Tab-separated table of C-alpha atoms in Angstrom:
chain	number	residue	atom	x	y	z
A	1	MET	CA	0.000	0.000	0.000
A	2	ASN	CA	1.343	3.467	-0.955
A	3	VAL	CA	1.239	6.111	1.776
A	4	ARG	CA	0.965	9.762	0.783
A	5	VAL	CA	2.602	12.266	3.161
A	6	PHE	CA	1.438	15.861	2.869
A	7	PRO	CA	4.006	18.709	3.110
A	8	SER	CA	2.285	20.156	6.182
A	9	LEU	CA	2.688	16.844	7.989
A	10	LEU	CA	6.361	16.716	7.065
A	11	LEU	CA	6.795	20.155	8.618
A	12	VAL	CA	5.171	18.984	11.870
A	13	LEU	CA	7.289	15.821	11.983
A	14	SER	CA	10.478	17.802	11.431
A	15	THR	CA	9.807	19.851	14.574
A	16	LEU	CA	9.161	16.868	16.835
A	17	VAL	CA	11.852	15.966	19.364
A	18	ILE	CA	11.967	12.219	19.924
A	19	PRO	CA	13.692	11.311	23.186
A	20	ALA	CA	16.517	8.792	22.934
A	21	SER	CA	16.079	5.394	24.558
A	22	THR	CA	17.651	5.123	28.002
A	23	GLN	CA	18.616	1.487	27.470
A	24	THR	CA	20.891	0.091	24.789
A	25	PRO	CA	19.209	-2.742	22.867
A	26	PRO	CA	20.478	-6.206	23.814
A	27	HIS	CA	23.557	-7.334	21.903
A	28	ALA	CA	24.401	-10.947	21.028
A	29	VAL	CA	27.931	-12.266	20.448
A	30	ARG	CA	28.825	-13.994	17.193
A	31	GLY	CA	26.832	-17.179	16.657
A	32	TYR	CA	23.791	-16.002	18.639
A	33	SER	CA	20.861	-13.722	17.864
A	34	VAL	CA	18.315	-12.008	20.086
A	35	SER	CA	14.820	-10.747	19.264
A	36	VAL	CA	11.548	-9.909	21.018
A	37	PHE	CA	9.149	-12.795	21.677
A	38	THR	CA	6.440	-10.789	23.447
A	39	LYS	CA	5.921	-7.657	25.522
A	40	SER	CA	3.811	-6.706	28.518
A	41	VAL	CA	0.388	-5.182	27.971
A	42	PRO	CA	0.064	-2.129	30.255
A	43	GLY	CA	-3.126	-2.203	32.278
A	44	LYS	CA	-3.452	-5.974	31.847
A	45	TYR	CA	-0.176	-7.694	32.740
A	46	THR	CA	3.350	-6.388	33.289
A	47	LYS	CA	6.716	-7.411	34.775
A	48	PRO	CA	7.214	-10.874	33.202
A	49	ASP	CA	9.061	-13.409	35.310
A	50	SER	CA	8.837	-17.220	35.263
A	51	ILE	CA	8.364	-19.160	32.020
A	52	ALA	CA	7.112	-22.730	31.520
A	53	VAL	CA	6.726	-24.755	28.326
A	54	LEU	CA	4.276	-27.595	27.672
A	55	ASP	CA	4.212	-29.129	24.187
A	56	GLU	CA	3.646	-26.172	21.833
A	57	ARG	CA	2.298	-23.832	24.499
A	58	ILE	CA	4.329	-21.288	26.468
A	59	TYR	CA	3.198	-19.918	29.838
A	60	ILE	CA	4.576	-16.678	31.285
A	61	GLY	CA	3.845	-15.402	34.780
A	62	TYR	CA	3.546	-11.647	35.255
A	63	GLY	CA	4.266	-10.023	38.637
A	64	ASP	CA	2.698	-6.606	37.896
A	65	GLY	CA	4.868	-5.065	40.619
A	66	ASN	CA	2.509	-6.432	43.273
A	67	ASP	CA	3.483	-7.222	46.872
A	68	PRO	CA	5.640	-10.410	46.889
A	69	ALA	CA	4.092	-11.362	50.224
A	70	GLY	CA	0.563	-11.040	48.800
A	71	LEU	CA	-0.491	-8.532	51.468
A	72	ASP	CA	-2.090	-6.199	48.926
A	73	GLY	CA	-4.723	-8.845	48.064
A	74	LYS	CA	-4.115	-8.393	44.341
A	75	SER	CA	-3.957	-11.047	41.622
A	76	ASN	CA	-1.363	-11.789	38.951
A	77	GLN	CA	-1.803	-13.075	35.443
A	78	ILE	CA	-0.327	-16.164	33.789
A	79	VAL	CA	-0.580	-15.841	30.026
A	80	GLU	CA	-0.676	-18.787	27.627
A	81	TYR	CA	1.048	-18.214	24.242
A	82	ASP	CA	1.554	-20.149	21.064
A	83	MET	CA	5.019	-20.652	19.559
A	84	SER	CA	4.841	-17.343	17.684
A	85	GLY	CA	4.163	-15.263	20.802
A	86	ARG	CA	0.427	-14.816	20.253
A	87	ALA	CA	-1.541	-14.652	23.519
A	88	LEU	CA	-4.229	-17.354	23.690
A	89	PHE	CA	-5.580	-17.257	27.242
A	90	VAL	CA	-5.037	-15.396	30.511
A	91	TYR	CA	-5.236	-17.093	33.922
A	92	SER	CA	-5.668	-14.955	37.029
A	93	VAL	CA	-4.199	-16.223	40.327
A	94	VAL	CA	-4.576	-14.584	43.725
A	95	GLY	CA	-1.236	-13.392	45.042
A	96	HIS	CA	2.157	-12.558	43.545
A	97	ASN	CA	3.199	-15.294	41.117
A	98	ASP	CA	6.859	-16.267	40.994
A	99	GLY	CA	7.538	-20.006	40.569
A	100	LEU	CA	5.961	-21.578	37.473
A	101	LYS	CA	6.687	-25.136	36.326
A	102	VAL	CA	5.077	-27.971	34.369
A	103	ASN	CA	4.690	-31.203	36.343
A	104	PRO	CA	6.193	-33.783	33.935
A	105	TYR	CA	4.178	-36.613	35.517
A	106	THR	CA	0.709	-35.033	35.279
A	107	HIS	CA	1.303	-32.356	32.594
A	108	GLN	CA	-0.314	-29.787	34.863
A	109	LEU	CA	0.965	-26.273	35.481
A	110	TRP	CA	2.104	-25.468	39.035
A	111	ALA	CA	2.130	-21.783	40.001
A	112	MET	CA	3.595	-20.670	43.346
A	113	GLN	CA	2.474	-17.375	44.855
A	114	ASN	CA	3.964	-15.004	47.432
A	115	GLU	CA	7.674	-15.812	47.571
A	116	ASP	CA	8.279	-13.426	50.482
A	117	GLY	CA	5.563	-14.799	52.823
A	118	ASN	CA	2.055	-16.299	53.029
A	119	PRO	CA	2.631	-18.706	50.107
A	120	ASN	CA	0.001	-20.675	48.239
A	121	LEU	CA	0.119	-23.022	45.258
A	122	VAL	CA	-2.258	-23.062	42.302
A	123	ILE	CA	-2.354	-26.157	40.066
A	124	ILE	CA	-3.810	-25.539	36.620
A	125	ASP	CA	-5.142	-28.165	34.238
A	126	PRO	CA	-4.210	-26.740	30.811
A	127	GLU	CA	-6.815	-28.911	29.065
A	128	THR	CA	-9.837	-27.812	31.107
A	129	ARG	CA	-8.194	-24.584	32.409
A	130	HIS	CA	-9.485	-25.467	35.878
A	131	GLN	CA	-7.541	-24.100	38.862
A	132	SER	CA	-7.103	-25.808	42.243
A	133	VAL	CA	-5.721	-23.817	45.187
A	134	TYR	CA	-3.485	-25.467	47.807
A	135	THR	CA	-2.426	-23.942	51.120
A	136	PHE	CA	0.361	-24.879	53.513
A	137	ALA	CA	-0.444	-26.719	56.717
A	138	ALA	CA	1.997	-24.593	58.720
A	139	PRO	CA	3.831	-21.300	58.265
A	140	PRO	CA	7.169	-21.738	56.467
A	141	PRO	CA	9.814	-22.648	59.079
A	142	HIS	CA	12.323	-20.211	57.582
A	143	GLY	CA	9.945	-17.264	58.004
A	144	GLY	CA	9.577	-16.352	54.325
A	145	GLY	CA	7.702	-17.937	51.420
A	146	TYR	CA	8.307	-20.498	48.683
A	147	ASP	CA	9.559	-19.663	45.235
A	148	ASP	CA	10.526	-22.222	42.609
A	149	ILE	CA	9.590	-25.860	42.025
A	150	VAL	CA	11.347	-28.961	40.702
A	151	PHE	CA	10.022	-32.479	40.199
A	152	ARG	CA	12.369	-35.407	40.770
A	153	ASN	CA	11.576	-39.121	40.913
A	154	GLY	CA	7.884	-38.418	41.452
A	155	LYS	CA	8.483	-35.926	44.262
A	156	ALA	CA	8.012	-32.143	44.367
A	157	TYR	CA	10.570	-29.786	45.911
A	158	PHE	CA	10.210	-26.068	46.697
A	159	SER	CA	12.894	-23.438	47.291
A	160	ALA	CA	12.450	-21.712	50.670
A	161	SER	CA	12.822	-18.048	49.715
A	162	ASN	CA	13.300	-14.859	51.741
A	163	PRO	CA	14.615	-16.461	54.965
A	164	ALA	CA	14.044	-14.331	58.041
A	165	MET	CA	17.226	-15.359	59.857
A	166	ASN	CA	20.945	-14.759	59.470
A	167	PRO	CA	22.700	-17.151	59.839
A	168	ASN	CA	20.066	-19.290	58.145
A	169	ALA	CA	19.722	-22.628	59.933
A	170	ALA	CA	16.246	-23.297	58.493
A	171	PRO	CA	15.386	-25.326	55.376
A	172	ALA	CA	16.504	-23.866	52.021
A	173	ILE	CA	14.838	-26.637	49.969
A	174	VAL	CA	11.794	-28.579	51.151
A	175	GLU	CA	10.046	-31.717	49.913
A	176	ALA	CA	6.260	-31.428	49.683
A	177	THR	CA	3.493	-33.933	50.416
A	178	PHE	CA	-0.224	-33.360	49.858
A	179	THR	CA	-3.276	-34.230	51.927
A	180	GLY	CA	-6.359	-32.977	50.143
A	181	ASN	CA	-5.722	-29.289	49.469
A	182	SER	CA	-3.154	-28.986	52.252
A	183	ILE	CA	0.633	-29.128	51.782
A	184	GLU	CA	3.114	-30.340	54.371
A	185	VAL	CA	6.861	-29.941	53.921
A	186	VAL	CA	10.025	-31.542	55.293
A	187	SER	CA	13.551	-30.253	54.855
A	188	ALA	CA	15.637	-31.529	51.938
A	189	LEU	CA	18.518	-29.066	52.408
A	190	GLU	CA	19.340	-26.833	55.355
A	191	GLY	CA	20.441	-23.259	54.840
A	192	ASN	CA	23.589	-23.954	56.883
A	193	ALA	CA	24.446	-27.348	55.374
A	194	THR	CA	28.053	-28.433	54.983
A	195	ALA	CA	29.102	-28.319	51.327
A	196	LYS	CA	32.176	-28.844	49.171
A	197	ASP	CA	33.354	-25.815	47.201
A	198	VAL	CA	33.813	-27.079	43.610
A	199	VAL	CA	36.442	-24.406	42.863
A	200	THR	CA	38.705	-24.760	45.917
A	201	GLY	CA	37.768	-28.255	47.067
A	202	ALA	CA	37.346	-26.958	50.632
A	203	SER	CA	34.555	-27.956	52.988
A	204	VAL	CA	32.411	-24.923	53.842
A	205	THR	CA	29.330	-24.146	55.912
A	206	LEU	CA	26.577	-22.548	53.851
A	207	ASN	CA	24.570	-19.516	54.887
A	208	LEU	CA	21.933	-19.305	52.170
A	209	GLN	CA	20.306	-15.881	52.386
A	210	ASP	CA	18.479	-15.860	49.044
A	211	PRO	CA	17.291	-19.309	47.846
A	212	ASP	CA	15.530	-18.634	44.574
A	213	SER	CA	15.253	-20.599	41.307
A	214	MET	CA	15.816	-24.337	40.900
A	215	THR	CA	16.272	-26.762	38.037
A	216	LEU	CA	17.322	-30.362	37.441
A	217	THR	CA	20.703	-31.124	35.920
A	218	PRO	CA	21.104	-33.762	33.193
A	219	SER	CA	22.349	-36.049	36.028
A	220	ASN	CA	19.026	-35.591	37.876
A	221	ASP	CA	20.560	-33.458	40.633
A	222	ILE	CA	18.815	-30.368	42.028
A	223	LEU	CA	20.560	-27.085	41.229
A	224	LEU	CA	19.521	-24.213	43.521
A	225	ASP	CA	20.339	-20.569	42.852
A	226	SER	CA	21.027	-18.527	45.979
A	227	GLN	CA	20.731	-15.297	44.073
A	228	GLY	CA	21.930	-12.635	46.504
A	229	ASP	CA	24.800	-14.896	47.610
A	230	SER	CA	26.130	-15.155	44.007
A	231	GLU	CA	26.355	-18.913	44.236
A	232	LEU	CA	24.698	-22.107	43.079
A	233	VAL	CA	24.132	-25.146	45.274
A	234	LEU	CA	24.100	-28.626	43.765
A	235	LEU	CA	22.120	-31.192	45.766
A	236	ARG	CA	22.961	-34.752	44.764
A	237	ARG	CA	20.779	-37.740	45.713
A	238	PRO	CA	18.423	-35.755	48.009
A	239	GLY	CA	16.935	-37.742	50.874
A	240	ARG	CA	19.409	-40.621	50.616
A	241	SER	CA	22.117	-41.563	53.102
A	242	ASN	CA	24.786	-40.682	50.518
A	243	GLN	CA	23.332	-37.227	49.766
A	244	ARG	CA	26.027	-34.701	48.785
A	245	VAL	CA	26.036	-30.916	48.655
A	246	LEU	CA	28.324	-28.864	46.399
A	247	VAL	CA	28.555	-25.068	46.264
A	248	ILE	CA	29.559	-23.194	43.103
A	249	PRO	CA	30.643	-19.539	43.609
A	250	LEU	CA	29.748	-17.542	40.502
A	251	SER	CA	31.965	-15.221	38.458
A	252	SER	CA	31.924	-13.496	35.071
A	253	PRO	CA	34.202	-11.272	32.963
A	254	LEU	CA	31.785	-8.369	33.568
A	255	GLY	CA	31.822	-8.536	37.366
A	256	THR	CA	30.240	-10.542	40.166
A	257	PRO	CA	26.995	-12.064	38.878
A	258	GLN	CA	23.764	-12.655	40.742
A	259	ALA	CA	22.023	-15.347	38.728
A	260	ASP	CA	18.248	-15.574	38.678
A	261	ASP	CA	17.616	-18.670	36.586
A	262	THR	CA	19.572	-21.495	34.943
A	263	LEU	CA	18.594	-24.035	32.302
A	264	PHE	CA	20.225	-26.998	30.592
A	265	ILE	CA	19.780	-27.259	26.835
A	266	PRO	CA	17.660	-30.373	26.050
A	267	SER	CA	17.826	-30.307	22.241
A	268	GLU	CA	19.961	-29.177	19.304
A	269	GLU	CA	17.157	-27.165	17.707
A	270	GLY	CA	15.066	-24.559	19.468
A	271	PHE	CA	15.422	-21.238	21.258
A	272	ILE	CA	15.876	-19.823	24.735
A	273	LEU	CA	13.215	-17.547	26.196
A	274	MET	CA	14.257	-15.052	28.874
A	275	SER	CA	12.132	-12.471	30.674
A	276	ASP	CA	13.598	-9.013	31.292
A	277	THR	CA	11.303	-8.011	34.124
A	278	PRO	CA	11.900	-4.230	34.346
A	279	GLY	CA	12.041	-4.040	30.543
A	280	ASP	CA	8.572	-5.626	30.303
A	281	THR	CA	9.866	-7.833	27.501
A	282	VAL	CA	10.416	-11.540	26.920
A	283	TYR	CA	13.314	-12.160	24.544
A	284	MET	CA	14.110	-15.063	22.252
A	285	ILE	CA	17.753	-16.153	21.938
A	286	ARG	CA	18.694	-18.343	18.992
A	287	LYS	CA	21.778	-20.241	17.852
A	288	SER	CA	22.250	-22.202	14.643
A	289	GLU	CA	22.738	-25.345	16.723
A	290	PHE	CA	22.732	-25.757	20.484
A	291	ILE	CA	24.787	-28.384	22.313
A	292	PRO	CA	22.482	-30.511	24.502
A	293	GLY	CA	23.516	-30.457	28.159
A	294	THR	CA	25.045	-26.972	27.980
A	295	ALA	CA	24.006	-24.744	30.888
A	296	TYR	CA	22.933	-21.114	30.483
A	297	SER	CA	22.191	-18.608	33.264
A	298	ALA	CA	20.346	-15.293	33.357
A	299	ALA	CA	22.139	-12.851	35.639
A	300	VAL	CA	23.045	-9.296	36.543
A	301	ALA	CA	26.811	-8.735	36.824
A	302	THR	CA	28.193	-5.822	38.862
A	303	ASP	CA	31.772	-4.608	38.515
A	304	THR	CA	33.990	-2.954	41.140
A	305	SER	CA	32.705	0.522	40.214
A	306	GLY	CA	29.111	-0.518	40.886
A	307	ALA	CA	28.095	-0.554	37.223
A	308	SER	CA	25.842	-3.463	36.340
A	309	VAL	CA	24.662	-5.217	33.193
A	310	GLY	CA	21.972	-7.826	32.609
A	311	LEU	CA	23.121	-10.848	30.650
A	312	VAL	CA	22.503	-14.405	29.555
A	313	GLY	CA	25.622	-16.543	29.452
A	314	ARG	CA	27.039	-20.051	29.241
A	315	LEU	CA	27.630	-21.500	32.691
A	316	ASP	CA	30.654	-23.648	33.515
A	317	LEU	CA	29.638	-25.709	36.545
A	318	SER	CA	33.230	-26.714	37.289
A	319	SER	CA	34.394	-23.097	37.743
A	320	GLY	CA	31.218	-21.057	38.240
A	321	GLU	CA	32.167	-18.818	35.297
A	322	ILE	CA	29.283	-17.299	33.317
A	323	THR	CA	30.462	-16.283	29.843
A	324	PRO	CA	28.041	-13.723	28.351
A	325	VAL	CA	26.390	-14.517	25.006
A	326	VAL	CA	23.803	-11.703	25.137
A	327	THR	CA	24.135	-8.473	27.142
A	328	GLY	CA	22.177	-5.247	27.561
A	329	PHE	CA	19.152	-6.433	29.544
A	330	GLY	CA	17.697	-4.591	32.516
A	331	SER	CA	17.298	-7.482	34.971
A	332	PRO	CA	16.989	-10.985	33.485
A	333	HIS	CA	14.720	-13.381	35.358
A	334	GLY	CA	12.908	-16.512	34.147
A	335	MET	CA	14.258	-18.763	31.406
A	336	ALA	CA	12.936	-21.705	29.379
A	337	PHE	CA	13.964	-23.647	26.293
A	338	VAL	CA	11.499	-24.216	23.471
A	339	LYS	CA	12.142	-27.164	21.156
A	340	THR	CA	11.363	-26.606	17.503
A	341	HIS	CA	11.488	-30.294	16.571
A	342	HIS	CA	11.157	-33.679	18.253
A	343	ASP	CA	14.460	-35.442	18.875
A	344	ASP	CA	14.956	-38.933	17.484
């Protein structure tokens, strides 16, 4: 279609002052590309965070800047998208949504609310879109809330976020059991557990002040991000007599990183989704061919001058080094990998 521009309009446009953007667009290193998958919709849902993928549907939880302890009584939205980023359905959950995972055994969506206190869990059936609300039988023993979720060998584990004590001798990861719509928890990892430092080999006593996101490694171990502590904790064989705990101090060429989320690439073909919460944007990161098993983390790195940069980078679990592949984000949060074909 041809567009005709009148001279008077050109004169008006020439006098307009368009303010420059305050944030440099994200930049990808050679071999990677970055583009927008979807953006917030002001007045409906903002501040994207956790991302979950089920078949060819993508679910993104929006925090809206609401109270992370749920004391404002507001609700958050979880938006269902297709592979192209088109919104299909919006779920509303009471409280501040943070953790969002697909249960691989039931194919239901688990959404955790209120990571700073007064937590509740909503389980969503994506086929019927029915929601079931679950409450905790007792206040969290660490004084905060629950954040992320992992499923391992038929069991569900929650990260115990926002601990109210320092040193933290309360649970940092709990195992959940259900009776009706009530949840009881037992400790799977203490905040002051003894761990082996993978970099130095020394035995150290943890003091986990910011348990946050969790994921499973390709070896079926639980990897916990203690965000504010700039470290990852690897829990091997949880609940068994030979359980082991490793701690991985994080580093990066751009400064000390605080990681928010980590994923392990499951397939050669696909793309990474990452939510830049203050930027109200979910980005798509592509590579011509991914290496299955490679770990990537979303983080904010701060140098000695106090300058910080949001990034996504390759994670080396043996050294804790995060090598940036895309930089220029505000504050990266949730991540997920979307397969674009079925592996043989």
